Coordinates of C-alpha atoms in Angstrom, one line a residue:
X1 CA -33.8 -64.3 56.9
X2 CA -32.8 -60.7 57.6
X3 CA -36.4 -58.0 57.3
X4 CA -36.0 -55.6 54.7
X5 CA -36.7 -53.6 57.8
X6 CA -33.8 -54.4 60.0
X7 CA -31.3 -51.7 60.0
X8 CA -29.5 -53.0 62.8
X9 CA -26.2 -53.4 60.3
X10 CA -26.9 -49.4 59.8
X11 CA -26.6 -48.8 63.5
X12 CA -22.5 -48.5 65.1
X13 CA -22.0 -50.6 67.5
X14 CA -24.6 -53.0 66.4
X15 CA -22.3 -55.9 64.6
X16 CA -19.1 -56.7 66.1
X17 CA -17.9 -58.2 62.9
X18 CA -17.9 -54.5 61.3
X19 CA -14.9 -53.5 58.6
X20 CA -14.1 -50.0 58.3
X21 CA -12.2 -49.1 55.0
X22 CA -10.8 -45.8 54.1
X23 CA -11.3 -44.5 50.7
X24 CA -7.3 -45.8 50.0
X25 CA -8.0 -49.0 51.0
X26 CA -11.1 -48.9 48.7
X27 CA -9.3 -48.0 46.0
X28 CA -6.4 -50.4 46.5
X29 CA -9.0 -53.1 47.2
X30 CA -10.6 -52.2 43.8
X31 CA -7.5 -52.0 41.9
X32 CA -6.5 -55.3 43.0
X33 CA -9.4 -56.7 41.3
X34 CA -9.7 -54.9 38.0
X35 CA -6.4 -56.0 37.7
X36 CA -6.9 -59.6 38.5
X37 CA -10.4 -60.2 36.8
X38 CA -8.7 -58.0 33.6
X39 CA -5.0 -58.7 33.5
X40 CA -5.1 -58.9 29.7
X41 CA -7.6 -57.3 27.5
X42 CA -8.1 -56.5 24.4
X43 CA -10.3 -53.5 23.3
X44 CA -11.4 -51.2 20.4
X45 CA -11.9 -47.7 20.5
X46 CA -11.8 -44.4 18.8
X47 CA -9.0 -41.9 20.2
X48 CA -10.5 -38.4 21.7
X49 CA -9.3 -36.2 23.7
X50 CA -5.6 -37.3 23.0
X51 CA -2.9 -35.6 25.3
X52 CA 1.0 -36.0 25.6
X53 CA 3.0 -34.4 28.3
X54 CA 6.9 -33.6 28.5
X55 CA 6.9 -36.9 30.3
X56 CA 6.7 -38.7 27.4
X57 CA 3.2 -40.3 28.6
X58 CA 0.1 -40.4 26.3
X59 CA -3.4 -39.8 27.8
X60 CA -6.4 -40.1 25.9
X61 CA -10.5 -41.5 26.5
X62 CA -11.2 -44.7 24.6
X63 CA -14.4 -44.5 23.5
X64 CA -17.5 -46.1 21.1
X65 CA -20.9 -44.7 20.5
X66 CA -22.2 -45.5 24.0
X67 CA -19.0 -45.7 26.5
X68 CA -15.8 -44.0 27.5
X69 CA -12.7 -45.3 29.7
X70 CA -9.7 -43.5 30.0
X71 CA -6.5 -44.9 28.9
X72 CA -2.8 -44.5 29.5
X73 CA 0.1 -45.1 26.9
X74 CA 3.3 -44.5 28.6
X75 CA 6.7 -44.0 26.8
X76 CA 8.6 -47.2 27.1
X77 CA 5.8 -48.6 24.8
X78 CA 4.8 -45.6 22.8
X79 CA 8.5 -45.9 21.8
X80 CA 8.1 -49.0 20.4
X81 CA 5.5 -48.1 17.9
X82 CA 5.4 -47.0 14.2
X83 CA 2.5 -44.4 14.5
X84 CA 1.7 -41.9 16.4
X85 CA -2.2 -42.0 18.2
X86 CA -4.2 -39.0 17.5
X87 CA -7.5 -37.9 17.9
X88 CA -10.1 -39.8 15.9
X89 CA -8.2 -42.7 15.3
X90 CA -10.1 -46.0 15.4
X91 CA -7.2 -48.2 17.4
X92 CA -7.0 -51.6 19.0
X93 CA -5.1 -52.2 22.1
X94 CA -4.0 -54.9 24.7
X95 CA -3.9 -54.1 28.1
X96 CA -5.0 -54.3 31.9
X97 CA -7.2 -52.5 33.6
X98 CA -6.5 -51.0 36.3
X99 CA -7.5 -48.1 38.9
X100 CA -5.7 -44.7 39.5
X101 CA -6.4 -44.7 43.0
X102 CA -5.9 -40.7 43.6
X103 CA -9.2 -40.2 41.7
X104 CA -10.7 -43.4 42.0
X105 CA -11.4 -43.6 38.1
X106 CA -10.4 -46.7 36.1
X107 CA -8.0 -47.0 32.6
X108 CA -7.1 -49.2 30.4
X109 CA -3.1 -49.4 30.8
X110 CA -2.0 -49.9 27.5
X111 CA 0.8 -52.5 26.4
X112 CA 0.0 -52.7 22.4
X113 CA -1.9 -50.6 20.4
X114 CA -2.5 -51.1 16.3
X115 CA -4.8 -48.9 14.0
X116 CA -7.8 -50.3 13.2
X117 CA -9.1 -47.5 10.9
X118 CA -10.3 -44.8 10.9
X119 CA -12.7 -43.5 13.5
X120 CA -16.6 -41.8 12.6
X121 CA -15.7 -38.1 13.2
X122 CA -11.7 -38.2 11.4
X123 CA -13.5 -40.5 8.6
X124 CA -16.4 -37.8 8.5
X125 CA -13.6 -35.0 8.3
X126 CA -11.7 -36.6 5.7
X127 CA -14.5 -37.2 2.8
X128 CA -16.2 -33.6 2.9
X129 CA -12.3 -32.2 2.3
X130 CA -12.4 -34.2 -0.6
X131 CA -15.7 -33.4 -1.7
X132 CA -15.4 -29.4 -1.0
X133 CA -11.7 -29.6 -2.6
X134 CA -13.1 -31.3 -5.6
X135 CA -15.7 -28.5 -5.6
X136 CA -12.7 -25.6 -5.6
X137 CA -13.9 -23.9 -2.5
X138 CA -9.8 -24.2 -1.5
X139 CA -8.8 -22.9 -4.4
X140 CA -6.0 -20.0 -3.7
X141 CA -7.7 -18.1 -6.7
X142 CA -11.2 -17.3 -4.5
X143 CA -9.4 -15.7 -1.4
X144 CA -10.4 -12.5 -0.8
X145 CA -7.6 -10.2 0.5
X146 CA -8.0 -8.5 4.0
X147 CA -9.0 -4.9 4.0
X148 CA -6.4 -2.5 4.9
X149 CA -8.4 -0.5 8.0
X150 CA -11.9 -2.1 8.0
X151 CA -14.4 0.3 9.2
X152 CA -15.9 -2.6 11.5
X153 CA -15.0 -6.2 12.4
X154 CA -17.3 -8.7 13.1
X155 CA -16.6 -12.1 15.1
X156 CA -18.5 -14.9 15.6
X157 CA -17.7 -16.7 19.1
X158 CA -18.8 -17.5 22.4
X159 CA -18.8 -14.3 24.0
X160 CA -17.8 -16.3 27.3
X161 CA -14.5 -17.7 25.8
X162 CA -11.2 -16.8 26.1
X163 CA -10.8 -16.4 22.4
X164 CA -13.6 -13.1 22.5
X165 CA -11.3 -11.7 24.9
X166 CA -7.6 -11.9 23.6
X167 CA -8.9 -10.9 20.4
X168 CA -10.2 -7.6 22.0
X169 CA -7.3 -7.0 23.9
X170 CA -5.0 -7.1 21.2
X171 CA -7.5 -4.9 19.1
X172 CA -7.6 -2.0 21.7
X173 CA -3.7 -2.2 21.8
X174 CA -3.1 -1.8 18.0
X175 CA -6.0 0.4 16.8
X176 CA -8.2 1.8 19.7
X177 CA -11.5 2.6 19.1
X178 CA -11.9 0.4 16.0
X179 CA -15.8 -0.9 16.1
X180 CA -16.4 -4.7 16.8
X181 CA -19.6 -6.3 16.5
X182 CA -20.2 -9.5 18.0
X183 CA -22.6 -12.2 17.2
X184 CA -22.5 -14.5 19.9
X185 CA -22.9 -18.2 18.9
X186 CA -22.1 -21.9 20.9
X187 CA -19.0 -23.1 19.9
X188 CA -18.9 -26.7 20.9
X189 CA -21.8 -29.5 21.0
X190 CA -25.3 -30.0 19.6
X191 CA -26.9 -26.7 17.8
X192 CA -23.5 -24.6 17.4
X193 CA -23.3 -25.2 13.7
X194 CA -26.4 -23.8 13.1
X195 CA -26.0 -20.6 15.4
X196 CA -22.5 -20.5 13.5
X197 CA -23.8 -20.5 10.1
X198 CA -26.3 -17.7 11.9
X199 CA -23.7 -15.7 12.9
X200 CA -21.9 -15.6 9.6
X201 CA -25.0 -14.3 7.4
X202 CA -26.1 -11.8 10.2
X203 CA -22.6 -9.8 10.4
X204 CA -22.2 -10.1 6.3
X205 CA -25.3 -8.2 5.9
X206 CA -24.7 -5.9 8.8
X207 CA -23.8 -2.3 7.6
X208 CA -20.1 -1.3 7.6
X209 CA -18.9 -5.2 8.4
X210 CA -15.8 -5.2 6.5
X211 CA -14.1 -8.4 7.7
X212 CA -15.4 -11.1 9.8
X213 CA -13.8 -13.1 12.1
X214 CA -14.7 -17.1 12.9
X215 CA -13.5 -18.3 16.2
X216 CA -13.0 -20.4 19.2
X217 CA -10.3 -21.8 21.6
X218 CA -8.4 -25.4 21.5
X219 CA -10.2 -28.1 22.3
X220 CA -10.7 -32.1 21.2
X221 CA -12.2 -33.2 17.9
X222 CA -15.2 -33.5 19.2
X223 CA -15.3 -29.7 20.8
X224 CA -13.9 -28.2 17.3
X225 CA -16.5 -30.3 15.1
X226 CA -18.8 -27.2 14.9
X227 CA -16.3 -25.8 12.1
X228 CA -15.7 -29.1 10.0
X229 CA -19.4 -29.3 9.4
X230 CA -20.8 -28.5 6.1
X231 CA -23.0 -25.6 6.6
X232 CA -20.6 -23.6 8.1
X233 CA -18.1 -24.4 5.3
X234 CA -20.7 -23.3 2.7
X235 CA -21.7 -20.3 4.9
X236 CA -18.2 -18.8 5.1
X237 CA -17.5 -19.5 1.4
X238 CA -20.8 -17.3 0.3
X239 CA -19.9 -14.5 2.6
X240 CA -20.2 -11.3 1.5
X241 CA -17.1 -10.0 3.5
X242 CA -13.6 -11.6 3.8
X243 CA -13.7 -14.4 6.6
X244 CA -10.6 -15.4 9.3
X245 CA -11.0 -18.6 10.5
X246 CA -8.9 -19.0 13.8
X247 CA -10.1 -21.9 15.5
X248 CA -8.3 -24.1 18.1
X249 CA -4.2 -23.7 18.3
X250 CA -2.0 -23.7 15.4
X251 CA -1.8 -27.6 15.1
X252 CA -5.6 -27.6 14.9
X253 CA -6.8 -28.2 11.2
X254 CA -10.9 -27.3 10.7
X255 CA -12.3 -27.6 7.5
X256 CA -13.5 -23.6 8.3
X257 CA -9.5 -22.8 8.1
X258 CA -9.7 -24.5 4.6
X259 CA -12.5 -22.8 3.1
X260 CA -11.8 -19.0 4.7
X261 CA -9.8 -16.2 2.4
X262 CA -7.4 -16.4 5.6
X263 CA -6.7 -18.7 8.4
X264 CA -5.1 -17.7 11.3
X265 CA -3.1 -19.8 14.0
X266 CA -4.4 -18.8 16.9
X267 CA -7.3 -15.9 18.0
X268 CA -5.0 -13.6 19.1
X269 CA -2.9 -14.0 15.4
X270 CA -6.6 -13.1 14.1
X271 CA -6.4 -9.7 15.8
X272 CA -3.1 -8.6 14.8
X273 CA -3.7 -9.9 10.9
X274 CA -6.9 -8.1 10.6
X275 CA -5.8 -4.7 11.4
X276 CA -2.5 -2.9 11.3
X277 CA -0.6 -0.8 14.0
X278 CA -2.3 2.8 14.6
X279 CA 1.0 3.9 14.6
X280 CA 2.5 2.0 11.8
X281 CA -0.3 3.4 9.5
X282 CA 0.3 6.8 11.0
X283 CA 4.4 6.9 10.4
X284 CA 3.2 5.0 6.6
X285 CA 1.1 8.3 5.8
X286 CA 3.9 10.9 7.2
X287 CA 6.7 8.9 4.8
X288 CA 3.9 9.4 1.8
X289 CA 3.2 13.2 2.5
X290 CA 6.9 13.9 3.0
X291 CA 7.7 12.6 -0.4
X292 CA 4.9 14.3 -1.9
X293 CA 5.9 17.1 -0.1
X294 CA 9.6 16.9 -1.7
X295 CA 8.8 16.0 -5.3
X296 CA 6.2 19.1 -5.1
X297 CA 8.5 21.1 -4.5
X298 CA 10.7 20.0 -7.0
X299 CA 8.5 20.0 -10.1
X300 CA 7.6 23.7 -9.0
X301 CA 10.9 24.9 -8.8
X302 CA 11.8 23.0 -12.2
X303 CA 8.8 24.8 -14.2
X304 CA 10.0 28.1 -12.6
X305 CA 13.0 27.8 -13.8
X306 CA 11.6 26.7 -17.4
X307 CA 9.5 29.4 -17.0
X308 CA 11.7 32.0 -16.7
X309 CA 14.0 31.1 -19.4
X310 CA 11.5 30.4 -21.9
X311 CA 10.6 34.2 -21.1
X312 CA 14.0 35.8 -21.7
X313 CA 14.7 33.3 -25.2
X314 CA 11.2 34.6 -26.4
X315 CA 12.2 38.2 -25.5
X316 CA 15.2 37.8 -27.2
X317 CA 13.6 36.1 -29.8
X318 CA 11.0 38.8 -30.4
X319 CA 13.6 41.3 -30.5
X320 CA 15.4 39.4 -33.2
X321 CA 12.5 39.0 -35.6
X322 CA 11.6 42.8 -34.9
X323 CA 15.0 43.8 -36.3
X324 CA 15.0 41.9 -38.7
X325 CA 11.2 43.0 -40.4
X326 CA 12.7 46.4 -39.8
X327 CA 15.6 45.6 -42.1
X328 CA 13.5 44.1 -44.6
X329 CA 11.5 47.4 -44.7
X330 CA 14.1 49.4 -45.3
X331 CA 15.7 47.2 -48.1
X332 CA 12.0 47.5 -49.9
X333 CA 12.0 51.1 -49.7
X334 CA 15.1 51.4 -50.7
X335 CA 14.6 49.5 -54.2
X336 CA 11.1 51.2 -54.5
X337 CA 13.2 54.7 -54.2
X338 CA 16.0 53.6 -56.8
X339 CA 13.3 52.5 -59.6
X340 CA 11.0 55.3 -59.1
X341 CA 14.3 57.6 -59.8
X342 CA 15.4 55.5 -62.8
X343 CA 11.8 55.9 -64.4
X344 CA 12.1 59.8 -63.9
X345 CA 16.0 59.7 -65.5
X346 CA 15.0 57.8 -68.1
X347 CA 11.9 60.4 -68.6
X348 CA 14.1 63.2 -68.4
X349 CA 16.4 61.5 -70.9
X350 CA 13.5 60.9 -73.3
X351 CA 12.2 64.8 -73.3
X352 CA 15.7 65.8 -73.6
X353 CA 16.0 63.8 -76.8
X354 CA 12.9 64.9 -77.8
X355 CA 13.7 68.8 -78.2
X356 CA 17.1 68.0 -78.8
X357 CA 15.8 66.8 -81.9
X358 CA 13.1 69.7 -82.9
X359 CA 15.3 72.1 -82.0
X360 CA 18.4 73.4 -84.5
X361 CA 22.0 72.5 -82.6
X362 CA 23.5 75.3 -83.2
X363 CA 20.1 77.5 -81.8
X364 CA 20.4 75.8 -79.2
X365 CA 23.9 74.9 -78.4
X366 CA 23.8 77.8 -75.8
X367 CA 20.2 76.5 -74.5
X368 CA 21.7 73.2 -73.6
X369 CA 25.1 73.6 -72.0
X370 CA 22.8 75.4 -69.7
X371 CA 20.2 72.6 -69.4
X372 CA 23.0 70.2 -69.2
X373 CA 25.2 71.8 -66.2
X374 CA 21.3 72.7 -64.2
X375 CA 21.0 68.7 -65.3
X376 CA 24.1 67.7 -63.6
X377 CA 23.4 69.6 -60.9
X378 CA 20.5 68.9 -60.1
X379 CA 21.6 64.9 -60.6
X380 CA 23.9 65.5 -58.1
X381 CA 21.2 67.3 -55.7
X382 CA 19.1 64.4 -56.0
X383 CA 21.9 61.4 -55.5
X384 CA 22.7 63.6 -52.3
X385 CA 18.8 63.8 -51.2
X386 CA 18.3 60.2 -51.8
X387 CA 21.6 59.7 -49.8
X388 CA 20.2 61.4 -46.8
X389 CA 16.3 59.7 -47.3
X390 CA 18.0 55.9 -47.1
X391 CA 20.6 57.2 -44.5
X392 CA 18.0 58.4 -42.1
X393 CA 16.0 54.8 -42.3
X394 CA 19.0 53.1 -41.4
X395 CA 20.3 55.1 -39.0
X396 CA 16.6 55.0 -37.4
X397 CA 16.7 50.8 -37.7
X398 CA 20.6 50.8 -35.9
X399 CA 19.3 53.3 -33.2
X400 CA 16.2 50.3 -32.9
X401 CA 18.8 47.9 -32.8
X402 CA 21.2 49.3 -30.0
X403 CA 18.1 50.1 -28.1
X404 CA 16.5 46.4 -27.9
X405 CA 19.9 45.5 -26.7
X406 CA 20.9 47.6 -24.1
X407 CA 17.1 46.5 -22.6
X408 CA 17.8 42.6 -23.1
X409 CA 18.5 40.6 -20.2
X410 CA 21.4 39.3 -21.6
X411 CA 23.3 41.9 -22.5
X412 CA 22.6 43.5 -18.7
X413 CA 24.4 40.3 -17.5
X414 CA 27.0 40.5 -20.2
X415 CA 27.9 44.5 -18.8
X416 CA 28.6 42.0 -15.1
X417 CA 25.7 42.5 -13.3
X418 CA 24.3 39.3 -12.0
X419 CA 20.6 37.6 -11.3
X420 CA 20.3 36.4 -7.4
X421 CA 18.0 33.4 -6.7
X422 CA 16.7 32.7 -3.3
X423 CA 16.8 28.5 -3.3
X424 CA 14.8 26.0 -3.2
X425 CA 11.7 28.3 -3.4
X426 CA 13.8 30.7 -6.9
X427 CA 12.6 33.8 -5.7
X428 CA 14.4 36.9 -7.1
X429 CA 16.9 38.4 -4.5
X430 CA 16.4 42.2 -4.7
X431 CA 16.7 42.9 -0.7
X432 CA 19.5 41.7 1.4
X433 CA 17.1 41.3 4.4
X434 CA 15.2 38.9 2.5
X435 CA 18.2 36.2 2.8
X436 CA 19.8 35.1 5.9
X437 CA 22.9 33.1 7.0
X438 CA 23.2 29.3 5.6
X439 CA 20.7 29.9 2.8
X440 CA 21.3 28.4 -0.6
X441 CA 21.0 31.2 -3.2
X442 CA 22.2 30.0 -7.1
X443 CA 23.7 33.5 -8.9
X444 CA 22.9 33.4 -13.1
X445 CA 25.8 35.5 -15.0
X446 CA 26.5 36.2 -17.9
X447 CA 28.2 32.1 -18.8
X448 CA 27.0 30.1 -16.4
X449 CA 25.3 29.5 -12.8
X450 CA 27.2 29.6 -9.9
X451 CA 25.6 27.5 -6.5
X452 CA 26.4 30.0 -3.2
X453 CA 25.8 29.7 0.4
X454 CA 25.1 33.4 2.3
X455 CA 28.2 33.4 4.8
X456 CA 27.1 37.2 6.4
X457 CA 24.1 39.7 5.7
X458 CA 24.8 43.2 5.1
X459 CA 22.0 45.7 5.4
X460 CA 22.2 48.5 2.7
X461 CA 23.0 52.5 4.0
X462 CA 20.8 55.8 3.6
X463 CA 23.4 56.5 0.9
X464 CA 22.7 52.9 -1.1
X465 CA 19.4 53.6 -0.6
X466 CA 19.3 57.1 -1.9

């Protein structure tokens, strides 16, 4: 019996019967019998870490709650199947095991594969979507919309992932200088839900957070399960700021994409949907103040105008109603006048009759031819007088009249003279220099506008001028 002691084995040259393997042979050796101690095997798993290449292979780890082995599906039997493998899936398979010799791990070579339910996590997955769908926290009615330019964005990653730093690239590129707060939180394995849920609360009290952004790059179920756990669900439904949930790639459902106002495909779609194009916003606010500019200047223009001719009616207008109490005036005087002088005639008339009557006819006949001819005389003295006293009214109210029209604007445009409009702005042309070549001018005559361009500017002489 060999000493525990004797390490003449250990020593070269000590046993002639020594066999020296390379690590190929080892491996061959090894495959050889995995693959005749396990030529047929049947074994149940759950699917993780499920990957297919343009090959048409399938690699994924088989695994329970206390082991893993690696397994191979390649495409002339993946073919032949009704479903398709994916991560999560509980399965049953038939197979060999064998040994990929290159890395000198061992697989289970797969030659038939049937479900055989669901596995913990995609079972785990399945029943709190129900349960939070049956609560309404997917409902499209509770999704906050993004803000247009949020003053700051928080994200809660792994501020050594890949996601944290396309995200920031992207931001400097559309909007530079736009603040980002970052609450850095594990992603993946035991403890990241709670530093998640951490994350969330601390940015959507944080001052001038406006948006919040909940990420991470791809990975297997087991590396996204952070976001389909419920506190992180319920944390990102009672935020106080709209959340993006942009976790794993764009096939990669998490309940967090579920529950958030917006989920985004990938980290870097995150960036570009949570703030626009500096210079999209900046040619947006040019179109705005041109139009403002342009409909300024027309509603300005268009009260001028109103303006002005609402001034010359009313001036005509007023001119009008001036004539016309003047008239009145002098129709009131003139009956006043006539019944003042038939209550004198008829006085006259009455005195006449009078001492017509106390005196004889023939005493008097003499007496009153006299009286009679100074009467008609004097009758016709006073027609003339009140002739001349309604005449000179009259005459006064046509003078008033010719007067008020000569001044109106109207009748200065009816004798062809003409108003000149600088346009757009309406300014009164009274200066040649104060128009130049091309410019729009509108001309108002007497019937109608007329719409000019200036062809040539000619400046006025000392004679004009004079």
């Amino acid at each position: 019996m060999r000493s525990l002691f004797d390490d003449s084995a250990a020593r070269p040259g000590s046993s002639p019967e020594r066999e020296i393997l390379t690590v190929s042979e080892l491996n061959a050796r090894a495959r050889n019998l995995l693959e005749e101690a396990f030529a047929s095997v049947w074994v149940e798993g759950e699917i993780s870490n499920l990957r297919r290449y343009p090959s048409g292979h399938t690699y994924f780890t088989l695994k329970d709650s206390e082991a893993q082995v690696a397994g191979v599906l390649f495409r002339g039997v993946a073919s032949g199947m009704r479903f398709k493998p994916e991560d999560g899936l509980k399965i049953l398979v038939r197979g060999r095991v064998s040994l990929y010799e290159p890395r000198g791990s061992y697989q289970v070579i797969v030659e038939w594969m049937e479900p055989a339910g669901l596995g913990e996590l995609q079972l785990a997955f399945e029943q709190l979507r129900a349960r939070l769908q049956a609560e309404g926290l997917f409902d499209a009615d509770r999704k906050r919309p993004l803000p247009l330019l949020p003053r700051r964005i928080g994200i809660v990653t792994s501020p050594a992932g890949a996601a944290i730093r396309d995200i920031l690239k992207i931001l400097r590129r559309r909007f530079a200088g736009m603040e980002v707060i970052v609450a850095p939180a594990r992603v993946q394995g035991e403890g990241a839900a709670a530093e998640i849920v951490a994350g969330i609360r601390d940015l959507g009290r944080a001052s001038g957070v406006d948006v919040l952004i909940v990420t991470r790059g791809g990975g297997s179920l087991e590396d996204l399960w952070p976001f389909n756990e419920e506190v992180v669900a319920r944390a990102i439904a009672a935020s106080l700021v709209p959340v993006i949930s942009a976790v794993g790639h764009e096939t990669d459902v998490t309940i967090s994409d579920l529950v958030a106002d917006v989920r985004a495909p990938t980290p870097s779609a995150a960036a570009e949907m949570v703030v626009r194009s500096k210079r999209d916003l900046a040619e947006r606010l040019d179109g705005l103040l041109a139009r403002l500019r342009a409909t300024l200047r027309e509603a300005v223009s268009a009260r001028r105008e109103s303006l002005h001719r609402t001034g010359a009616d009313r001036a005509f207008q007023a001119a009008r109603a001036d004539l016309r109490d003047r008239m009145q005036r002098v129709d009131d005087q003139t009956h006043r006048l006539r019944l003042s002088l038939d209550r004198r005639a008829q006085r006259w008339r009455h005195e006449v009759d009078v001492l017509t009557q106390r005196i004889a006819p023939r005493q008097l006949a003499a007496r009153l031819m006299a009286r009679r001819a100074a009467a008609v005389s004097n009758a016709r003295l006073l027609r003339s007088a009140v002739g001349s006293a309604v005449d000179r009214p009259r005459e006064r109210v046509a003078s008033f009249g010719q007067r008020l029209h000569a001044l109106s604007p109207l009748a200065v445009l009816e004798r062809g003279y003409a108003i000149c409009r600088l346009e757009p702005v309406g300014a009164i042309l009274k200066d040649a220099e104060a128009a130049s070549p091309g410019d729009a001018v509108s001309v108002r005559l007497h019937r109608g506008d007329l719409s000019c361009e200036v062809k040539e500017v000619r400046h006025a002489t000392r004679e004009e001028e004079i």
